[in-house]
Amino acid sequence: MKVGVLISGRGTNLKSLIDACASPDFPAEIVIVISNKADAGGLQFARDAGIATRVISHRDYDSREAFDRVMDEALRAAGADLVCSAGFMRILSDEFVEKWHNRQLNIHPSLLPSFKGLNVYARAIEAGCKVSGCTVHFVRAAMDEGPIVAQTAVPVLEGDTPDTLAARILKAEHKLYPHALRLVAEGRVKIVDERCVIEGDTSAA
Ligand code: GRF
Protein backbone atom coordinates (compact mmCIF):
# COMPACT_ATOMS: atom_id res chain seq x y z
CA MET A 1 0.00 0.00 0.00
CA LYS A 2 1.32 3.42 -0.94
CA VAL A 3 0.98 5.99 1.82
CA GLY A 4 1.10 9.79 1.91
CA VAL A 5 1.83 11.30 5.32
CA LEU A 6 0.63 14.76 6.41
CA ILE A 7 2.60 16.57 9.10
CA SER A 8 2.92 20.03 10.62
CA GLY A 9 5.69 19.64 13.18
CA ARG A 10 8.39 17.52 14.76
CA GLY A 11 7.26 14.32 13.04
CA THR A 12 8.14 11.62 15.55
CA ASN A 13 5.10 9.60 14.49
CA LEU A 14 6.18 9.99 10.88
CA LYS A 15 9.60 8.64 11.94
CA SER A 16 7.98 5.59 13.53
CA LEU A 17 6.13 4.93 10.26
CA ILE A 18 9.31 5.41 8.21
CA ASP A 19 11.15 2.94 10.46
CA ALA A 20 8.33 0.41 10.21
CA CYS A 21 8.19 0.70 6.43
CA ALA A 22 11.93 0.03 6.26
CA SER A 23 11.32 -3.58 7.30
CA PRO A 24 11.13 -5.76 4.22
CA ASP A 25 7.97 -7.56 5.38
CA PHE A 26 6.03 -4.34 6.11
CA PRO A 27 3.03 -4.08 3.77
CA ALA A 28 3.21 -0.30 3.19
CA GLU A 29 5.54 2.23 1.69
CA ILE A 30 5.59 6.02 2.18
CA VAL A 31 5.54 7.74 -1.20
CA ILE A 32 5.26 11.36 -0.09
CA VAL A 33 5.37 13.50 3.04
CA ILE A 34 3.46 16.77 2.90
CA SER A 35 3.87 19.53 5.45
CA ASN A 36 1.93 22.77 5.64
CA LYS A 37 4.96 24.31 7.39
CA ALA A 38 8.37 24.71 5.79
CA ASP A 39 10.14 24.47 9.16
CA ALA A 40 8.46 21.23 10.29
CA GLY A 41 11.23 19.14 11.85
CA GLY A 42 9.70 15.97 10.48
CA LEU A 43 10.59 16.90 6.90
CA GLN A 44 14.20 16.01 7.68
CA PHE A 45 13.23 12.46 8.71
CA ALA A 46 11.65 12.07 5.28
CA ARG A 47 14.61 13.56 3.43
CA ASP A 48 17.04 11.34 5.35
CA ALA A 49 15.01 8.33 4.25
CA GLY A 50 14.96 9.47 0.62
CA ILE A 51 11.20 10.06 0.64
CA ALA A 52 9.72 12.80 -1.56
CA THR A 53 8.58 15.85 0.40
CA ARG A 54 6.30 18.76 -0.44
CA VAL A 55 5.69 21.92 1.54
CA ILE A 56 2.26 23.28 0.80
CA SER A 57 1.60 26.33 2.91
CA HIS A 58 -2.02 26.97 3.79
CA ARG A 59 -1.13 30.67 3.81
CA ASP A 60 -0.74 30.61 0.03
CA TYR A 61 -4.43 29.77 -0.51
CA ASP A 62 -7.45 31.85 0.21
CA SER A 63 -9.69 28.98 1.21
CA ARG A 64 -9.41 25.68 3.02
CA GLU A 65 -10.84 23.95 -0.06
CA ALA A 66 -8.22 25.43 -2.39
CA PHE A 67 -5.40 24.35 -0.05
CA ASP A 68 -6.85 20.86 0.34
CA ARG A 69 -7.22 20.46 -3.44
CA VAL A 70 -3.51 21.07 -3.93
CA MET A 71 -2.74 18.49 -1.23
CA ASP A 72 -5.11 16.04 -2.88
CA GLU A 73 -3.42 16.54 -6.25
CA ALA A 74 0.04 16.03 -4.72
CA LEU A 75 -1.10 12.84 -2.98
CA ARG A 76 -2.63 11.45 -6.15
CA ALA A 77 0.37 12.43 -8.27
CA ALA A 78 2.57 10.49 -5.82
CA GLY A 79 0.30 7.45 -6.22
CA ALA A 80 -0.93 7.38 -2.62
CA ASP A 81 -3.68 4.88 -1.76
CA LEU A 82 -3.93 5.97 1.86
CA VAL A 83 -3.29 9.17 3.82
CA CYS A 84 -1.86 9.13 7.34
CA SER A 85 -2.18 12.34 9.32
CA ALA A 86 0.58 12.49 11.89
CA GLY A 87 0.44 15.70 13.87
CA PHE A 88 -1.14 17.58 10.97
CA MET A 89 -2.63 20.67 12.59
CA ARG A 90 -5.12 21.84 9.95
CA ILE A 91 -8.81 21.04 9.90
CA LEU A 92 -9.59 19.33 6.59
CA SER A 93 -12.45 20.38 4.33
CA ASP A 94 -15.44 18.05 3.97
CA GLU A 95 -14.47 17.73 0.30
CA PHE A 96 -11.00 16.35 1.12
CA VAL A 97 -12.36 14.04 3.83
CA GLU A 98 -14.94 12.71 1.36
CA LYS A 99 -12.32 12.09 -1.35
CA TRP A 100 -10.23 10.03 1.08
CA HIS A 101 -13.19 8.35 2.80
CA ASN A 102 -12.00 5.12 4.47
CA ARG A 103 -8.54 5.87 3.07
CA GLN A 104 -7.31 8.31 5.70
CA LEU A 105 -6.01 7.58 9.20
CA ASN A 106 -5.23 9.92 12.08
CA ILE A 107 -3.50 9.44 15.42
CA HIS A 108 -4.82 11.24 18.46
CA PRO A 109 -3.25 11.26 21.94
CA SER A 110 -6.28 10.21 23.99
CA LEU A 111 -8.61 7.26 24.24
CA LEU A 112 -11.30 8.49 21.88
CA PRO A 113 -14.14 9.31 22.10
CA SER A 114 -12.82 10.95 25.28
CA PHE A 115 -10.86 14.18 24.96
CA LYS A 116 -11.20 15.19 21.34
CA GLY A 117 -9.43 18.37 20.32
CA LEU A 118 -6.55 20.14 22.04
CA ASN A 119 -4.99 20.22 25.53
CA VAL A 120 -5.81 16.56 25.95
CA TYR A 121 -3.16 15.81 28.60
CA ALA A 122 -4.15 18.62 30.97
CA ARG A 123 -7.81 17.72 30.52
CA ALA A 124 -7.21 14.03 31.31
CA ILE A 125 -5.22 14.95 34.44
CA GLU A 126 -7.81 17.54 35.46
CA ALA A 127 -10.59 14.96 35.10
CA GLY A 128 -8.70 12.61 37.43
CA CYS A 129 -8.41 9.87 34.78
CA LYS A 130 -6.35 6.89 35.88
CA VAL A 131 -5.71 5.86 32.29
CA SER A 132 -5.42 7.75 29.07
CA GLY A 133 -3.75 6.66 25.86
CA CYS A 134 -3.81 6.99 22.11
CA THR A 135 -6.08 6.11 19.22
CA VAL A 136 -5.65 5.51 15.50
CA HIS A 137 -8.91 6.05 13.64
CA PHE A 138 -10.29 6.61 10.16
CA VAL A 139 -10.95 10.28 9.47
CA ARG A 140 -14.45 11.68 9.25
CA ALA A 141 -15.62 15.26 8.77
CA ALA A 142 -16.01 15.89 12.51
CA MET A 143 -12.66 16.38 14.26
CA ASP A 144 -11.22 13.31 16.01
CA GLU A 145 -14.20 11.18 15.03
CA GLY A 146 -14.30 8.07 12.93
CA PRO A 147 -14.02 4.29 13.18
CA ILE A 148 -11.32 3.24 15.65
CA VAL A 149 -8.63 0.95 14.24
CA ALA A 150 -6.53 0.51 17.39
CA GLN A 151 -5.91 1.99 20.82
CA THR A 152 -3.33 1.72 23.59
CA ALA A 153 -4.11 2.56 27.20
CA VAL A 154 -1.41 4.35 29.20
CA PRO A 155 -1.52 4.96 32.98
CA VAL A 156 -1.92 8.45 34.37
CA LEU A 157 0.39 8.55 37.38
CA GLU A 158 0.24 10.57 40.58
CA GLY A 159 2.14 13.82 40.04
CA ASP A 160 1.92 13.67 36.24
CA THR A 161 2.15 16.99 34.42
CA PRO A 162 0.83 17.42 30.88
CA ASP A 163 4.43 16.99 29.68
CA THR A 164 5.17 13.75 31.53
CA LEU A 165 1.85 12.26 30.43
CA ALA A 166 2.43 13.42 26.84
CA ALA A 167 5.85 11.74 26.79
CA ARG A 168 4.41 8.44 28.06
CA ILE A 169 1.59 8.52 25.52
CA LEU A 170 3.95 9.47 22.68
CA LYS A 171 6.00 6.31 23.30
CA ALA A 172 2.82 4.28 22.93
CA GLU A 173 1.88 6.22 19.77
CA HIS A 174 5.14 5.20 18.14
CA LYS A 175 4.16 1.53 18.47
CA LEU A 176 0.47 1.98 17.78
CA TYR A 177 0.58 3.83 14.47
CA PRO A 178 2.77 1.28 12.65
CA HIS A 179 0.63 -1.50 14.11
CA ALA A 180 -2.59 0.12 12.89
CA LEU A 181 -1.12 0.89 9.48
CA ARG A 182 -0.05 -2.74 9.14
CA LEU A 183 -3.59 -3.93 9.92
CA VAL A 184 -5.07 -1.58 7.33
CA ALA A 185 -2.41 -2.29 4.69
CA GLU A 186 -2.89 -6.04 5.11
CA GLY A 187 -6.58 -5.54 4.35
CA ARG A 188 -7.60 -6.88 7.76
CA VAL A 189 -9.77 -3.90 8.71
CA LYS A 190 -13.39 -3.85 7.56
CA ILE A 191 -15.68 -0.98 8.42
CA VAL A 192 -19.11 -2.26 9.39
CA ASP A 193 -21.72 0.21 10.68
CA GLU A 194 -18.96 2.78 11.28
CA ARG A 195 -17.02 0.37 13.48
CA CYS A 196 -13.78 -1.37 12.55
CA VAL A 197 -13.88 -5.13 12.54
CA ILE A 198 -10.36 -6.57 12.59
CA GLU A 199 -9.71 -9.99 11.09
CA GLY A 200 -7.33 -12.34 12.87
CA ASP A 201 -5.10 -11.94 15.91
CA THR A 202 -4.52 -8.33 17.01
CA SER A 203 -2.61 -9.09 20.19
CA ALA A 204 0.73 -7.93 18.75
CA ALA A 205 -0.07 -4.23 19.31
C1 GRF B 1 1.07 13.44 18.51
O1 GRF B 1 0.85 13.44 19.89
C2 GRF B 1 -0.18 13.07 17.76
O2 GRF B 1 -0.98 12.15 18.43
C3 GRF B 1 -0.91 14.38 17.66
O3 GRF B 1 0.11 15.33 17.45
C4 GRF B 1 1.34 14.84 17.97
C5 GRF B 1 2.32 14.84 16.84
O4 GRF B 1 3.63 14.53 17.25
N1 GRF B 1 -1.92 14.34 16.64
P1 GRF B 1 4.75 14.24 16.19
O5 GRF B 1 4.80 15.45 15.24
O6 GRF B 1 4.38 12.99 15.46
O7 GRF B 1 6.03 14.10 16.96
CSV table of C-alpha atoms and ligand atoms in Angstrom, one decimal:
chain,number,residue,atom,x,y,z
A,1,MET,CA,0.0,0.0,0.0
A,2,LYS,CA,1.3,3.4,-0.9
A,3,VAL,CA,1.0,6.0,1.8
A,4,GLY,CA,1.1,9.8,1.9
A,5,VAL,CA,1.8,11.3,5.3
A,6,LEU,CA,0.6,14.8,6.4
A,7,ILE,CA,2.6,16.6,9.1
A,8,SER,CA,2.9,20.0,10.6
A,9,GLY,CA,5.7,19.6,13.2
A,10,ARG,CA,8.4,17.5,14.8
A,11,GLY,CA,7.3,14.3,13.0
A,12,THR,CA,8.1,11.6,15.5
A,13,ASN,CA,5.1,9.6,14.5
A,14,LEU,CA,6.2,10.0,10.9
A,15,LYS,CA,9.6,8.6,11.9
A,16,SER,CA,8.0,5.6,13.5
A,17,LEU,CA,6.1,4.9,10.3
A,18,ILE,CA,9.3,5.4,8.2
A,19,ASP,CA,11.2,2.9,10.5
A,20,ALA,CA,8.3,0.4,10.2
A,21,CYS,CA,8.2,0.7,6.4
A,22,ALA,CA,11.9,0.0,6.3
A,23,SER,CA,11.3,-3.6,7.3
A,24,PRO,CA,11.1,-5.8,4.2
A,25,ASP,CA,8.0,-7.6,5.4
A,26,PHE,CA,6.0,-4.3,6.1
A,27,PRO,CA,3.0,-4.1,3.8
A,28,ALA,CA,3.2,-0.3,3.2
A,29,GLU,CA,5.5,2.2,1.7
A,30,ILE,CA,5.6,6.0,2.2
A,31,VAL,CA,5.5,7.7,-1.2
A,32,ILE,CA,5.3,11.4,-0.1
A,33,VAL,CA,5.4,13.5,3.0
A,34,ILE,CA,3.5,16.8,2.9
A,35,SER,CA,3.9,19.5,5.5
A,36,ASN,CA,1.9,22.8,5.6
A,37,LYS,CA,5.0,24.3,7.4
A,38,ALA,CA,8.4,24.7,5.8
A,39,ASP,CA,10.1,24.5,9.2
A,40,ALA,CA,8.5,21.2,10.3
A,41,GLY,CA,11.2,19.1,11.9
A,42,GLY,CA,9.7,16.0,10.5
A,43,LEU,CA,10.6,16.9,6.9
A,44,GLN,CA,14.2,16.0,7.7
A,45,PHE,CA,13.2,12.5,8.7
A,46,ALA,CA,11.6,12.1,5.3
A,47,ARG,CA,14.6,13.6,3.4
A,48,ASP,CA,17.0,11.3,5.4
A,49,ALA,CA,15.0,8.3,4.3
A,50,GLY,CA,15.0,9.5,0.6
A,51,ILE,CA,11.2,10.1,0.6
A,52,ALA,CA,9.7,12.8,-1.6
A,53,THR,CA,8.6,15.8,0.4
A,54,ARG,CA,6.3,18.8,-0.4
A,55,VAL,CA,5.7,21.9,1.5
A,56,ILE,CA,2.3,23.3,0.8
A,57,SER,CA,1.6,26.3,2.9
A,58,HIS,CA,-2.0,27.0,3.8
A,59,ARG,CA,-1.1,30.7,3.8
A,60,ASP,CA,-0.7,30.6,0.0
A,61,TYR,CA,-4.4,29.8,-0.5
A,62,ASP,CA,-7.4,31.8,0.2
A,63,SER,CA,-9.7,29.0,1.2
A,64,ARG,CA,-9.4,25.7,3.0
A,65,GLU,CA,-10.8,23.9,-0.1
A,66,ALA,CA,-8.2,25.4,-2.4
A,67,PHE,CA,-5.4,24.4,0.0
A,68,ASP,CA,-6.9,20.9,0.3
A,69,ARG,CA,-7.2,20.5,-3.4
A,70,VAL,CA,-3.5,21.1,-3.9
A,71,MET,CA,-2.7,18.5,-1.2
A,72,ASP,CA,-5.1,16.0,-2.9
A,73,GLU,CA,-3.4,16.5,-6.2
A,74,ALA,CA,0.0,16.0,-4.7
A,75,LEU,CA,-1.1,12.8,-3.0
A,76,ARG,CA,-2.6,11.4,-6.2
A,77,ALA,CA,0.4,12.4,-8.3
A,78,ALA,CA,2.6,10.5,-5.8
A,79,GLY,CA,0.3,7.5,-6.2
A,80,ALA,CA,-0.9,7.4,-2.6
A,81,ASP,CA,-3.7,4.9,-1.8
A,82,LEU,CA,-3.9,6.0,1.9
A,83,VAL,CA,-3.3,9.2,3.8
A,84,CYS,CA,-1.9,9.1,7.3
A,85,SER,CA,-2.2,12.3,9.3
A,86,ALA,CA,0.6,12.5,11.9
A,87,GLY,CA,0.4,15.7,13.9
A,88,PHE,CA,-1.1,17.6,11.0
A,89,MET,CA,-2.6,20.7,12.6
A,90,ARG,CA,-5.1,21.8,9.9
A,91,ILE,CA,-8.8,21.0,9.9
A,92,LEU,CA,-9.6,19.3,6.6
A,93,SER,CA,-12.5,20.4,4.3
A,94,ASP,CA,-15.4,18.0,4.0
A,95,GLU,CA,-14.5,17.7,0.3
A,96,PHE,CA,-11.0,16.3,1.1
A,97,VAL,CA,-12.4,14.0,3.8
A,98,GLU,CA,-14.9,12.7,1.4
A,99,LYS,CA,-12.3,12.1,-1.4
A,100,TRP,CA,-10.2,10.0,1.1
A,101,HIS,CA,-13.2,8.4,2.8
A,102,ASN,CA,-12.0,5.1,4.5
A,103,ARG,CA,-8.5,5.9,3.1
A,104,GLN,CA,-7.3,8.3,5.7
A,105,LEU,CA,-6.0,7.6,9.2
A,106,ASN,CA,-5.2,9.9,12.1
A,107,ILE,CA,-3.5,9.4,15.4
A,108,HIS,CA,-4.8,11.2,18.5
A,109,PRO,CA,-3.3,11.3,21.9
A,110,SER,CA,-6.3,10.2,24.0
A,111,LEU,CA,-8.6,7.3,24.2
A,112,LEU,CA,-11.3,8.5,21.9
A,113,PRO,CA,-14.1,9.3,22.1
A,114,SER,CA,-12.8,11.0,25.3
A,115,PHE,CA,-10.9,14.2,25.0
A,116,LYS,CA,-11.2,15.2,21.3
A,117,GLY,CA,-9.4,18.4,20.3
A,118,LEU,CA,-6.6,20.1,22.0
A,119,ASN,CA,-5.0,20.2,25.5
A,120,VAL,CA,-5.8,16.6,26.0
A,121,TYR,CA,-3.2,15.8,28.6
A,122,ALA,CA,-4.2,18.6,31.0
A,123,ARG,CA,-7.8,17.7,30.5
A,124,ALA,CA,-7.2,14.0,31.3
A,125,ILE,CA,-5.2,14.9,34.4
A,126,GLU,CA,-7.8,17.5,35.5
A,127,ALA,CA,-10.6,15.0,35.1
A,128,GLY,CA,-8.7,12.6,37.4
A,129,CYS,CA,-8.4,9.9,34.8
A,130,LYS,CA,-6.3,6.9,35.9
A,131,VAL,CA,-5.7,5.9,32.3
A,132,SER,CA,-5.4,7.8,29.1
A,133,GLY,CA,-3.7,6.7,25.9
A,134,CYS,CA,-3.8,7.0,22.1
A,135,THR,CA,-6.1,6.1,19.2
A,136,VAL,CA,-5.7,5.5,15.5
A,137,HIS,CA,-8.9,6.1,13.6
A,138,PHE,CA,-10.3,6.6,10.2
A,139,VAL,CA,-10.9,10.3,9.5
A,140,ARG,CA,-14.4,11.7,9.3
A,141,ALA,CA,-15.6,15.3,8.8
A,142,ALA,CA,-16.0,15.9,12.5
A,143,MET,CA,-12.7,16.4,14.3
A,144,ASP,CA,-11.2,13.3,16.0
A,145,GLU,CA,-14.2,11.2,15.0
A,146,GLY,CA,-14.3,8.1,12.9
A,147,PRO,CA,-14.0,4.3,13.2
A,148,ILE,CA,-11.3,3.2,15.7
A,149,VAL,CA,-8.6,0.9,14.2
A,150,ALA,CA,-6.5,0.5,17.4
A,151,GLN,CA,-5.9,2.0,20.8
A,152,THR,CA,-3.3,1.7,23.6
A,153,ALA,CA,-4.1,2.6,27.2
A,154,VAL,CA,-1.4,4.4,29.2
A,155,PRO,CA,-1.5,5.0,33.0
A,156,VAL,CA,-1.9,8.5,34.4
A,157,LEU,CA,0.4,8.6,37.4
A,158,GLU,CA,0.2,10.6,40.6
A,159,GLY,CA,2.1,13.8,40.0
A,160,ASP,CA,1.9,13.7,36.2
A,161,THR,CA,2.2,17.0,34.4
A,162,PRO,CA,0.8,17.4,30.9
A,163,ASP,CA,4.4,17.0,29.7
A,164,THR,CA,5.2,13.8,31.5
A,165,LEU,CA,1.9,12.3,30.4
A,166,ALA,CA,2.4,13.4,26.8
A,167,ALA,CA,5.8,11.7,26.8
A,168,ARG,CA,4.4,8.4,28.1
A,169,ILE,CA,1.6,8.5,25.5
A,170,LEU,CA,3.9,9.5,22.7
A,171,LYS,CA,6.0,6.3,23.3
A,172,ALA,CA,2.8,4.3,22.9
A,173,GLU,CA,1.9,6.2,19.8
A,174,HIS,CA,5.1,5.2,18.1
A,175,LYS,CA,4.2,1.5,18.5
A,176,LEU,CA,0.5,2.0,17.8
A,177,TYR,CA,0.6,3.8,14.5
A,178,PRO,CA,2.8,1.3,12.7
A,179,HIS,CA,0.6,-1.5,14.1
A,180,ALA,CA,-2.6,0.1,12.9
A,181,LEU,CA,-1.1,0.9,9.5
A,182,ARG,CA,-0.1,-2.7,9.1
A,183,LEU,CA,-3.6,-3.9,9.9
A,184,VAL,CA,-5.1,-1.6,7.3
A,185,ALA,CA,-2.4,-2.3,4.7
A,186,GLU,CA,-2.9,-6.0,5.1
A,187,GLY,CA,-6.6,-5.5,4.3
A,188,ARG,CA,-7.6,-6.9,7.8
A,189,VAL,CA,-9.8,-3.9,8.7
A,190,LYS,CA,-13.4,-3.9,7.6
A,191,ILE,CA,-15.7,-1.0,8.4
A,192,VAL,CA,-19.1,-2.3,9.4
A,193,ASP,CA,-21.7,0.2,10.7
A,194,GLU,CA,-19.0,2.8,11.3
A,195,ARG,CA,-17.0,0.4,13.5
A,196,CYS,CA,-13.8,-1.4,12.5
A,197,VAL,CA,-13.9,-5.1,12.5
A,198,ILE,CA,-10.4,-6.6,12.6
A,199,GLU,CA,-9.7,-10.0,11.1
A,200,GLY,CA,-7.3,-12.3,12.9
A,201,ASP,CA,-5.1,-11.9,15.9
A,202,THR,CA,-4.5,-8.3,17.0
A,203,SER,CA,-2.6,-9.1,20.2
A,204,ALA,CA,0.7,-7.9,18.7
A,205,ALA,CA,-0.1,-4.2,19.3
B,1,GRF,C1,1.1,13.4,18.5
B,1,GRF,O1,0.8,13.4,19.9
B,1,GRF,C2,-0.2,13.1,17.8
B,1,GRF,O2,-1.0,12.1,18.4
B,1,GRF,C3,-0.9,14.4,17.7
B,1,GRF,O3,0.1,15.3,17.4
B,1,GRF,C4,1.3,14.8,18.0
B,1,GRF,C5,2.3,14.8,16.8
B,1,GRF,O4,3.6,14.5,17.3
B,1,GRF,N1,-1.9,14.3,16.6
B,1,GRF,P1,4.8,14.2,16.2
B,1,GRF,O5,4.8,15.4,15.2
B,1,GRF,O6,4.4,13.0,15.5
B,1,GRF,O7,6.0,14.1,17.0
